PDB file of C-alpha atoms in Angstrom:
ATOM      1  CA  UNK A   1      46.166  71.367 158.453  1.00 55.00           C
ATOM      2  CA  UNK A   2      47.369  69.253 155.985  1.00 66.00           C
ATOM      3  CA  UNK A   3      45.988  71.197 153.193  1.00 84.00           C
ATOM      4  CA  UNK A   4      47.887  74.333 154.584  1.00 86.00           C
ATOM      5  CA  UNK A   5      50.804  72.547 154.481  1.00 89.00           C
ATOM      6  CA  UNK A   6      50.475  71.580 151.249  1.00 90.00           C
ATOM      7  CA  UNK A   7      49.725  74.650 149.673  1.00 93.00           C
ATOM      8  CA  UNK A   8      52.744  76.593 151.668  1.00 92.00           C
ATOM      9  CA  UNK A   9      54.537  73.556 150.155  1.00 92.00           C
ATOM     10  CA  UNK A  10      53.711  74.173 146.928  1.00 91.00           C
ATOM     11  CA  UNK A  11      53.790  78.079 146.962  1.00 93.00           C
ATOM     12  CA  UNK A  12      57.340  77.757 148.300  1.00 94.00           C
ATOM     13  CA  UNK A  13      58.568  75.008 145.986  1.00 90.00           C
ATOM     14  CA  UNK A  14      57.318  76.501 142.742  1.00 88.00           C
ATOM     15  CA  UNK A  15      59.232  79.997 144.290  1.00 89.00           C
ATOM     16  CA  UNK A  16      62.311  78.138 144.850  1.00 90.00           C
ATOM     17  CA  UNK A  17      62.274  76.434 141.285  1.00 84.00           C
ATOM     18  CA  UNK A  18      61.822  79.822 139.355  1.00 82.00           C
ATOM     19  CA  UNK A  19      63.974  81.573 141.405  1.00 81.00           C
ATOM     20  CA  UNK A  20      61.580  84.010 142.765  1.00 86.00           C
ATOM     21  CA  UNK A  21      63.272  82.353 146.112  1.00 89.00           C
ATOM     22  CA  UNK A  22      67.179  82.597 144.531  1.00 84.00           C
ATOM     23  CA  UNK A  23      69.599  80.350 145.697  1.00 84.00           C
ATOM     24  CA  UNK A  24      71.340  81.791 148.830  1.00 87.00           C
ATOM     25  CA  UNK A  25      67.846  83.492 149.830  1.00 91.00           C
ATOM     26  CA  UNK A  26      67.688  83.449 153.537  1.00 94.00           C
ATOM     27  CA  UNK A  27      64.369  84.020 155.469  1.00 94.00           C
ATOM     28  CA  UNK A  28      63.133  83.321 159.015  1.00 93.00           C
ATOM     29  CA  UNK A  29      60.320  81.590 159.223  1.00 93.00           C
ATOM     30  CA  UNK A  30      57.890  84.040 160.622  1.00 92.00           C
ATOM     31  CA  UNK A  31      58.372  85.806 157.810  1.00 93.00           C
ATOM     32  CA  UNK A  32      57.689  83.379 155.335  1.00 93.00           C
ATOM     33  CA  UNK A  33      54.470  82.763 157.003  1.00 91.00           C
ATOM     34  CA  UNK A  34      53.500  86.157 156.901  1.00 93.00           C
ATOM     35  CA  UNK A  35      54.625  86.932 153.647  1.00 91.00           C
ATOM     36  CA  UNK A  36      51.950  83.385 152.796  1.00 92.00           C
ATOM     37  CA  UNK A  37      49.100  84.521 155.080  1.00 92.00           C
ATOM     38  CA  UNK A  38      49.186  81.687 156.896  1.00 92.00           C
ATOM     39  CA  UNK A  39      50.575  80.206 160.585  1.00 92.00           C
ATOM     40  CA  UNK A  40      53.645  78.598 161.439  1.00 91.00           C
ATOM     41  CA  UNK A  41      53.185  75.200 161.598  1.00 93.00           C
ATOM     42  CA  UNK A  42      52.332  74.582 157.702  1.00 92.00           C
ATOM     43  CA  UNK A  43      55.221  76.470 156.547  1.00 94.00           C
ATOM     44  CA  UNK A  44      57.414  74.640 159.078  1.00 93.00           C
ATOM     45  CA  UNK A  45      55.906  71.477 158.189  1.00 94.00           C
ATOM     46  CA  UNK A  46      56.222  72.053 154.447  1.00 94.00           C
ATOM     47  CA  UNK A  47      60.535  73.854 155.284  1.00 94.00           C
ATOM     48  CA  UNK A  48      60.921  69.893 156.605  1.00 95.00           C
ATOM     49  CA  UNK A  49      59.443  68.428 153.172  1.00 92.00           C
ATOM     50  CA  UNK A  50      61.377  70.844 150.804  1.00 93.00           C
ATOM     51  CA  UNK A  51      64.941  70.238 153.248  1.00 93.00           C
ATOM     52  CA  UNK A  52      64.382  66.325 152.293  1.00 90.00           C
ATOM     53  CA  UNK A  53      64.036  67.165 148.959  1.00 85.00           C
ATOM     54  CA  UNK A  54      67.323  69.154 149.157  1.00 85.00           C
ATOM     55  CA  UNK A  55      65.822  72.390 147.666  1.00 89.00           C
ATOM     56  CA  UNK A  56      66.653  73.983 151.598  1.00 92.00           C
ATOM     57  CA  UNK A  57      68.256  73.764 154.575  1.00 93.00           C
ATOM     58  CA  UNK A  58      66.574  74.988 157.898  1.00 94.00           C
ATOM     59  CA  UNK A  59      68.729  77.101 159.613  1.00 93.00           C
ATOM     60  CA  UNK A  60      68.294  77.118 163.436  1.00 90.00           C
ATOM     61  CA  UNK A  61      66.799  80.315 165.039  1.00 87.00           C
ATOM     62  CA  UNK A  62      67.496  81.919 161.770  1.00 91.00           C
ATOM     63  CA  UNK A  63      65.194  80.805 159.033  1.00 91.00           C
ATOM     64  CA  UNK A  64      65.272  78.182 155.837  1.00 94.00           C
ATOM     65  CA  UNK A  65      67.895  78.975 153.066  1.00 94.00           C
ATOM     66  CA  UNK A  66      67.801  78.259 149.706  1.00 92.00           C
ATOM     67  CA  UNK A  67      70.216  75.981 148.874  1.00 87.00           C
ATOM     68  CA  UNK A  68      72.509  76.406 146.013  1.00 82.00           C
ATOM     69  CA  UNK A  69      73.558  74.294 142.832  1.00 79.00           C
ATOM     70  CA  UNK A  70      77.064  73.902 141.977  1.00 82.00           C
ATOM     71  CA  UNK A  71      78.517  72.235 138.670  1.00 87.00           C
ATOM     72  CA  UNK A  72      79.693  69.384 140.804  1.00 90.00           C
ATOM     73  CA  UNK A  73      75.807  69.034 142.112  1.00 88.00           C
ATOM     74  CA  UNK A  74      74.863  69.146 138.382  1.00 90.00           C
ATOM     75  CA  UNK A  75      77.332  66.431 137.351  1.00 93.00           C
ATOM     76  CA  UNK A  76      76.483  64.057 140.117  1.00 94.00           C
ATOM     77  CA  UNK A  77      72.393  64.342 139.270  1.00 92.00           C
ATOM     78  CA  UNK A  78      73.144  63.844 135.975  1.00 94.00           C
ATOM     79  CA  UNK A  79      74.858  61.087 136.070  1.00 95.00           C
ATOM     80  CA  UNK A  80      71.966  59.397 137.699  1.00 95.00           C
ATOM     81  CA  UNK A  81      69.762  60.822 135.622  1.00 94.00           C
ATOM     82  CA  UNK A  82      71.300  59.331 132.697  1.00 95.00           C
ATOM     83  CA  UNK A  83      71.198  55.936 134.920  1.00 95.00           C
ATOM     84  CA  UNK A  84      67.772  55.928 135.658  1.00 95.00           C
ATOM     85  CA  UNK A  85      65.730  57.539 133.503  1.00 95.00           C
ATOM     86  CA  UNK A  86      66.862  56.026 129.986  1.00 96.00           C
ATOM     87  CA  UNK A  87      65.876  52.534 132.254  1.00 96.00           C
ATOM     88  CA  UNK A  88      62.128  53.797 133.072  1.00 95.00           C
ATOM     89  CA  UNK A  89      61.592  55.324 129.433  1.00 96.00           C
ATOM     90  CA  UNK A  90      62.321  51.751 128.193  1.00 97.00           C
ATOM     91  CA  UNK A  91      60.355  49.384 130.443  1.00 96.00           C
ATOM     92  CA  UNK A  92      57.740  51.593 129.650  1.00 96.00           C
ATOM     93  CA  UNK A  93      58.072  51.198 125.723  1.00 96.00           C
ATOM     94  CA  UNK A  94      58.681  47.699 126.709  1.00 96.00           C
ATOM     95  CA  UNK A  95      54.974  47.584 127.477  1.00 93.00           C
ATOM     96  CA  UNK A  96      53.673  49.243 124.863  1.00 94.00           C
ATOM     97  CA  UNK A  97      51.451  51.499 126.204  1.00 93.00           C
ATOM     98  CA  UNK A  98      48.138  52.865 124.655  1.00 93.00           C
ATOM     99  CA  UNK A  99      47.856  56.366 123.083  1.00 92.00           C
ATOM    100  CA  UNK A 100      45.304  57.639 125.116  1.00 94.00           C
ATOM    101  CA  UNK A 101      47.883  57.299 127.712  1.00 94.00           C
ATOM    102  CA  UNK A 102      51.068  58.955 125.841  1.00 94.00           C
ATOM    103  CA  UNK A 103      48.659  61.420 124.562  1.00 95.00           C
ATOM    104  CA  UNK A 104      50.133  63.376 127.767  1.00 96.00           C
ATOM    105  CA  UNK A 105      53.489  63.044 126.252  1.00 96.00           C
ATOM    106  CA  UNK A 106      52.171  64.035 123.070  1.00 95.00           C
ATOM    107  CA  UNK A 107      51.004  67.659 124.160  1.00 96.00           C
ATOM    108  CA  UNK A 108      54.093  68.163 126.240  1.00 97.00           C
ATOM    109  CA  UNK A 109      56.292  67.664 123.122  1.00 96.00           C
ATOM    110  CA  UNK A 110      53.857  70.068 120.829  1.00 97.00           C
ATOM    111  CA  UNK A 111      54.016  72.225 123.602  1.00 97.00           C
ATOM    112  CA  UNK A 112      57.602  72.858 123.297  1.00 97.00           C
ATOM    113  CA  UNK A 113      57.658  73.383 119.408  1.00 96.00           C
ATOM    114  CA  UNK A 114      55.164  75.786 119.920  1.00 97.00           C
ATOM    115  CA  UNK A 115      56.967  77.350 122.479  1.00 96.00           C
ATOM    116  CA  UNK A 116      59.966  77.696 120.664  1.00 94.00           C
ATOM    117  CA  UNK A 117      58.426  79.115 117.586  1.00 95.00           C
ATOM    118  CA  UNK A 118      56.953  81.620 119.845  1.00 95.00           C
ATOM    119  CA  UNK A 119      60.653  82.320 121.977  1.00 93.00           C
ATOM    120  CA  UNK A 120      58.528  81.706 124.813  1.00 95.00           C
ATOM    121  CA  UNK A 121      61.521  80.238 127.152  1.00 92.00           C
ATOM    122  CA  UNK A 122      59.607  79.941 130.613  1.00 90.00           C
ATOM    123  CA  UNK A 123      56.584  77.984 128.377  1.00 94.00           C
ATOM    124  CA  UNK A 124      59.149  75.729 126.877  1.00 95.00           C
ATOM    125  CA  UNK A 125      60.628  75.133 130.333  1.00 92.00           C
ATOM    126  CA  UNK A 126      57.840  73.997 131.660  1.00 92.00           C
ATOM    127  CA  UNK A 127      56.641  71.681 128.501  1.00 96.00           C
ATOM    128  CA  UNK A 128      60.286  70.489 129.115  1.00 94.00           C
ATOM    129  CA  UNK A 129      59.501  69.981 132.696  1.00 92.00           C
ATOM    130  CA  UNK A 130      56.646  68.397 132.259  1.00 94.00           C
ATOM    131  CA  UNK A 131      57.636  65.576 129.767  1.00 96.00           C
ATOM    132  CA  UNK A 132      60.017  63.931 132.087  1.00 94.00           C
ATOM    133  CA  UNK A 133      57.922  64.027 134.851  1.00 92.00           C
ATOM    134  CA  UNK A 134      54.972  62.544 133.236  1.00 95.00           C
ATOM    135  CA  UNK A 135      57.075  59.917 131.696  1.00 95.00           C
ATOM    136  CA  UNK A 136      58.211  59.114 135.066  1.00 93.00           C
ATOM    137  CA  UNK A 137      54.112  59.072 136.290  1.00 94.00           C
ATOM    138  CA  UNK A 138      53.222  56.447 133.420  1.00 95.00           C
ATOM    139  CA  UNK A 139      56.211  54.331 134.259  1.00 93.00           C
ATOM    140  CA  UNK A 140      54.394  52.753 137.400  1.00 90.00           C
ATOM    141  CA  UNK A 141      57.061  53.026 140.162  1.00 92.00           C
ATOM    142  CA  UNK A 142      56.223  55.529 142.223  1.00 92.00           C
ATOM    143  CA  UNK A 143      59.709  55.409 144.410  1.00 93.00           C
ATOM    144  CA  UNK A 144      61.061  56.070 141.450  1.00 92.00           C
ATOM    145  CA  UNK A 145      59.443  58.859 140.240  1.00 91.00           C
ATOM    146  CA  UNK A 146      59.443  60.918 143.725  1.00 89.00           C
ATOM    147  CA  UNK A 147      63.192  59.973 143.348  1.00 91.00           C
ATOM    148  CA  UNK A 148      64.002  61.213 139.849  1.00 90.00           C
ATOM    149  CA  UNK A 149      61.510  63.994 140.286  1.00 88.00           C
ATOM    150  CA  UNK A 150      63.592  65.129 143.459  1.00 87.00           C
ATOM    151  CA  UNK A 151      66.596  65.603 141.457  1.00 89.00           C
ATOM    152  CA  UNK A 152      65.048  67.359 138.510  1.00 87.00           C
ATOM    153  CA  UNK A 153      63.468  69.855 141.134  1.00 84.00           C
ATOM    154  CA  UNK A 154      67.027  70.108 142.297  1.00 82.00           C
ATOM    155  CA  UNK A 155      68.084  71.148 138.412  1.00 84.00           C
ATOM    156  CA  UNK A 156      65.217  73.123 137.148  1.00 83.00           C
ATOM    157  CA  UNK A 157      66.671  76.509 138.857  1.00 82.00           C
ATOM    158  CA  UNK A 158      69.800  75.844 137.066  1.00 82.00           C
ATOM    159  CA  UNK A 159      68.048  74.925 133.898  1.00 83.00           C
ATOM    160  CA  UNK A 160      65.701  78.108 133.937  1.00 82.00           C
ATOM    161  CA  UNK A 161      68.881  80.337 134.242  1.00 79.00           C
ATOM    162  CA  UNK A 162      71.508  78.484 131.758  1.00 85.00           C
ATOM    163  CA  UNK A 163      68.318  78.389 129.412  1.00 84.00           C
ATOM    164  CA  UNK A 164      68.830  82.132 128.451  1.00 82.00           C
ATOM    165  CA  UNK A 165      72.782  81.672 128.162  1.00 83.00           C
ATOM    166  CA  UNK A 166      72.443  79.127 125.311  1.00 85.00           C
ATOM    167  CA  UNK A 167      71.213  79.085 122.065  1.00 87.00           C
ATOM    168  CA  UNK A 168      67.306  78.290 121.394  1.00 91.00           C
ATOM    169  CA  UNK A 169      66.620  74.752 122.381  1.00 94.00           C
ATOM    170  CA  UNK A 170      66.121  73.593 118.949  1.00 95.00           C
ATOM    171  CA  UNK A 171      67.796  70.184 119.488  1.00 96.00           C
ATOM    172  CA  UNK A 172      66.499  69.615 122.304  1.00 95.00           C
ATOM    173  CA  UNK A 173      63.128  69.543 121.001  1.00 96.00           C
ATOM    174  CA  UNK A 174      64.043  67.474 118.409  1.00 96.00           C
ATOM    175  CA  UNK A 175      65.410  65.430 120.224  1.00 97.00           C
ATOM    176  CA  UNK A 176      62.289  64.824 122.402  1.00 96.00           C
ATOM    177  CA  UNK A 177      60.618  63.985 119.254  1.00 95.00           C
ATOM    178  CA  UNK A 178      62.628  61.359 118.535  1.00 96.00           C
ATOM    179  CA  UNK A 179      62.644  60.086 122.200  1.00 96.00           C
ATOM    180  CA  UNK A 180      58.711  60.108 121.747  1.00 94.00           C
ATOM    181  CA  UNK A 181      58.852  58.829 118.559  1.00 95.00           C
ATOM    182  CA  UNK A 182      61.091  55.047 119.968  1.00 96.00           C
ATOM    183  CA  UNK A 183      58.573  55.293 122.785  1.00 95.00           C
ATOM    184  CA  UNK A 184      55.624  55.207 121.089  1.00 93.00           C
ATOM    185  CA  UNK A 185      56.784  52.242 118.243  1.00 95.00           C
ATOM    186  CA  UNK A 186      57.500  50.324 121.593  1.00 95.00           C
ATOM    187  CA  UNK A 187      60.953  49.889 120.589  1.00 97.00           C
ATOM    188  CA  UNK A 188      62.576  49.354 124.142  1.00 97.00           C
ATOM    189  CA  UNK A 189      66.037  49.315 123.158  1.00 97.00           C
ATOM    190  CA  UNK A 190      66.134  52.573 120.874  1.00 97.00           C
ATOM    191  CA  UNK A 191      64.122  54.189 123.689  1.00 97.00           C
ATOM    192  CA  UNK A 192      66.825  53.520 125.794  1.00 97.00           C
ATOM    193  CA  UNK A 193      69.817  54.606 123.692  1.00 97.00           C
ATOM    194  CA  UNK A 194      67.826  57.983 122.670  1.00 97.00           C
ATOM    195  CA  UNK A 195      66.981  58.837 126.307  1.00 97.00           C
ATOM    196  CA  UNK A 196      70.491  58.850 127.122  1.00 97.00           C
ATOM    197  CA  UNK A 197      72.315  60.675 124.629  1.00 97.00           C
ATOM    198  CA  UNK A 198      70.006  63.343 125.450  1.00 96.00           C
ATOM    199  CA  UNK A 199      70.632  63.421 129.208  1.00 95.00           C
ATOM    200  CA  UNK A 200      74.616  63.298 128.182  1.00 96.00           C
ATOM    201  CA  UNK A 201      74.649  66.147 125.472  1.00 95.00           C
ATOM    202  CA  UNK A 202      72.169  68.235 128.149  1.00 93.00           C
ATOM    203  CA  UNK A 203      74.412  67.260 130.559  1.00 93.00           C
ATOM    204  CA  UNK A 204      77.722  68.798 129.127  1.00 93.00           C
ATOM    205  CA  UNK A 205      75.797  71.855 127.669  1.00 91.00           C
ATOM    206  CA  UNK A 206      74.704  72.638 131.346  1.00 90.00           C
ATOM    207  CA  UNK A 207      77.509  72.095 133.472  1.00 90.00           C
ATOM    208  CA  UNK A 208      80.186  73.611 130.568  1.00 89.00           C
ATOM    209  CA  UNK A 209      77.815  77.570 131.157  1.00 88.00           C
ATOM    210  CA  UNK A 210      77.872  76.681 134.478  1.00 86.00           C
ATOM    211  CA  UNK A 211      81.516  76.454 134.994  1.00 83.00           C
ATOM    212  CA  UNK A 212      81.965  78.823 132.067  1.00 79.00           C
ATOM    213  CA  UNK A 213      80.010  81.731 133.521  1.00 66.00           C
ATOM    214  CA  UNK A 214      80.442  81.002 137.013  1.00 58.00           C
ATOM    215  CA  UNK A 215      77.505  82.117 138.164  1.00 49.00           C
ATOM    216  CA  UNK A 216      77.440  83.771 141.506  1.00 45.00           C
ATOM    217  CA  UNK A 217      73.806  83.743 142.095  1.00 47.00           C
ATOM    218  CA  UNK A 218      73.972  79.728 141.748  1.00 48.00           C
TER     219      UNK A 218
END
């Protein structure tokens, strides 16, 4: 059963964050489970996971819905984004850790240059993606990382759309170099300060397309 649930859970979730499943998207149930090959009780089980996680809302007797993200939404999980993450990224170059176990951090970041030289947007996304959320792994608390990684679930959609309304993310990756770079010297403090002027200049490049644009569809 339970790995059922998590696979409808993850088929679902990955939909949702790619926007196979676009905001708005409303489906009953049965449907879903069909359209998974599977029962019932999995998907229901794994609508109740993805509702916590405030990806959906479960509509009674008529399905789940895919919950939207508004430029108000975006300000309000960045701002704790640029709380909380910045934090974790220094504790952990605090400690110094090893390169075998940055060496994650390390492909992500190559990942994304190589990406970018290739225009390869959804790739770069993902490297992207990937970064912060193993950064959040290595930092140890796992509250915190089901937290944070809640709320950059809860952004990716917007990110994956706003990505193609911007120019190439050139400073961004750049700027995870640099973030990589404190992290690895173990310099705590500069950690700190380069994590979060890159969640506040991401922050204001997001949100201005998204109240620029005013995208229906989000």
């Amino acid at each position: 059963m339970y790995k059922r649930q998590d696979e409808a859970y993850g088929r679902l979730k990955d939909d949702i964050r790619t926007n196979r499943l676009a905001p708005g998207h409303l489906e009953p149930e049965p449907d879903l489970a069909q359209r998974l090959g599977m029962s019932r009780t999995p998907v229901h089980e794994a609508l109740i996971r993805l509702e916590a996680e405030g990806l959906v809302e479960i509509v009674p007797r008529r399905g789940a819905r895919v919950l939207p993200i508004s430029a108000d939404d975006m300000k309000e999980i960045y701002e704790i984004l640029t709380a909380l993450e910045p934090e974790a990224a220094a504790r952990l170059a605090a400690r110094r850790p090893s390169q075998k176990e940055i060496e994650p951090l390390d492909r992500a970041t190559q990942d994304m240059t190589d990406a970018l030289d290739k225009g390869d947007l959804d790739s770069w996304a993902e490297a992207d993606d990937r970064f912060h959320q193993t950064l959040l792994r290595l930092h140890g608390n796992k509250r915190l990382a089901a937290f944070v990684g809640a709320l950059i679930d809860q952004s990716h959609r917007a990110r994956m759309v706003t990505l193609r309304l911007r120019e190439p993310p050139i400073i961004s990756t750049a700027e995870h170099r640099i973030n990589h770079e404190f992290l690895r010297r173990g310099d705590a403090e500069g950690t700190r300060e380069a994590f979060r002027k890159h969640r506040q200049r991401t922050s204001v490049e997001l949100i201005s397309i998204l109240e620029n644009f005013r995208l229906p569809h989000l």
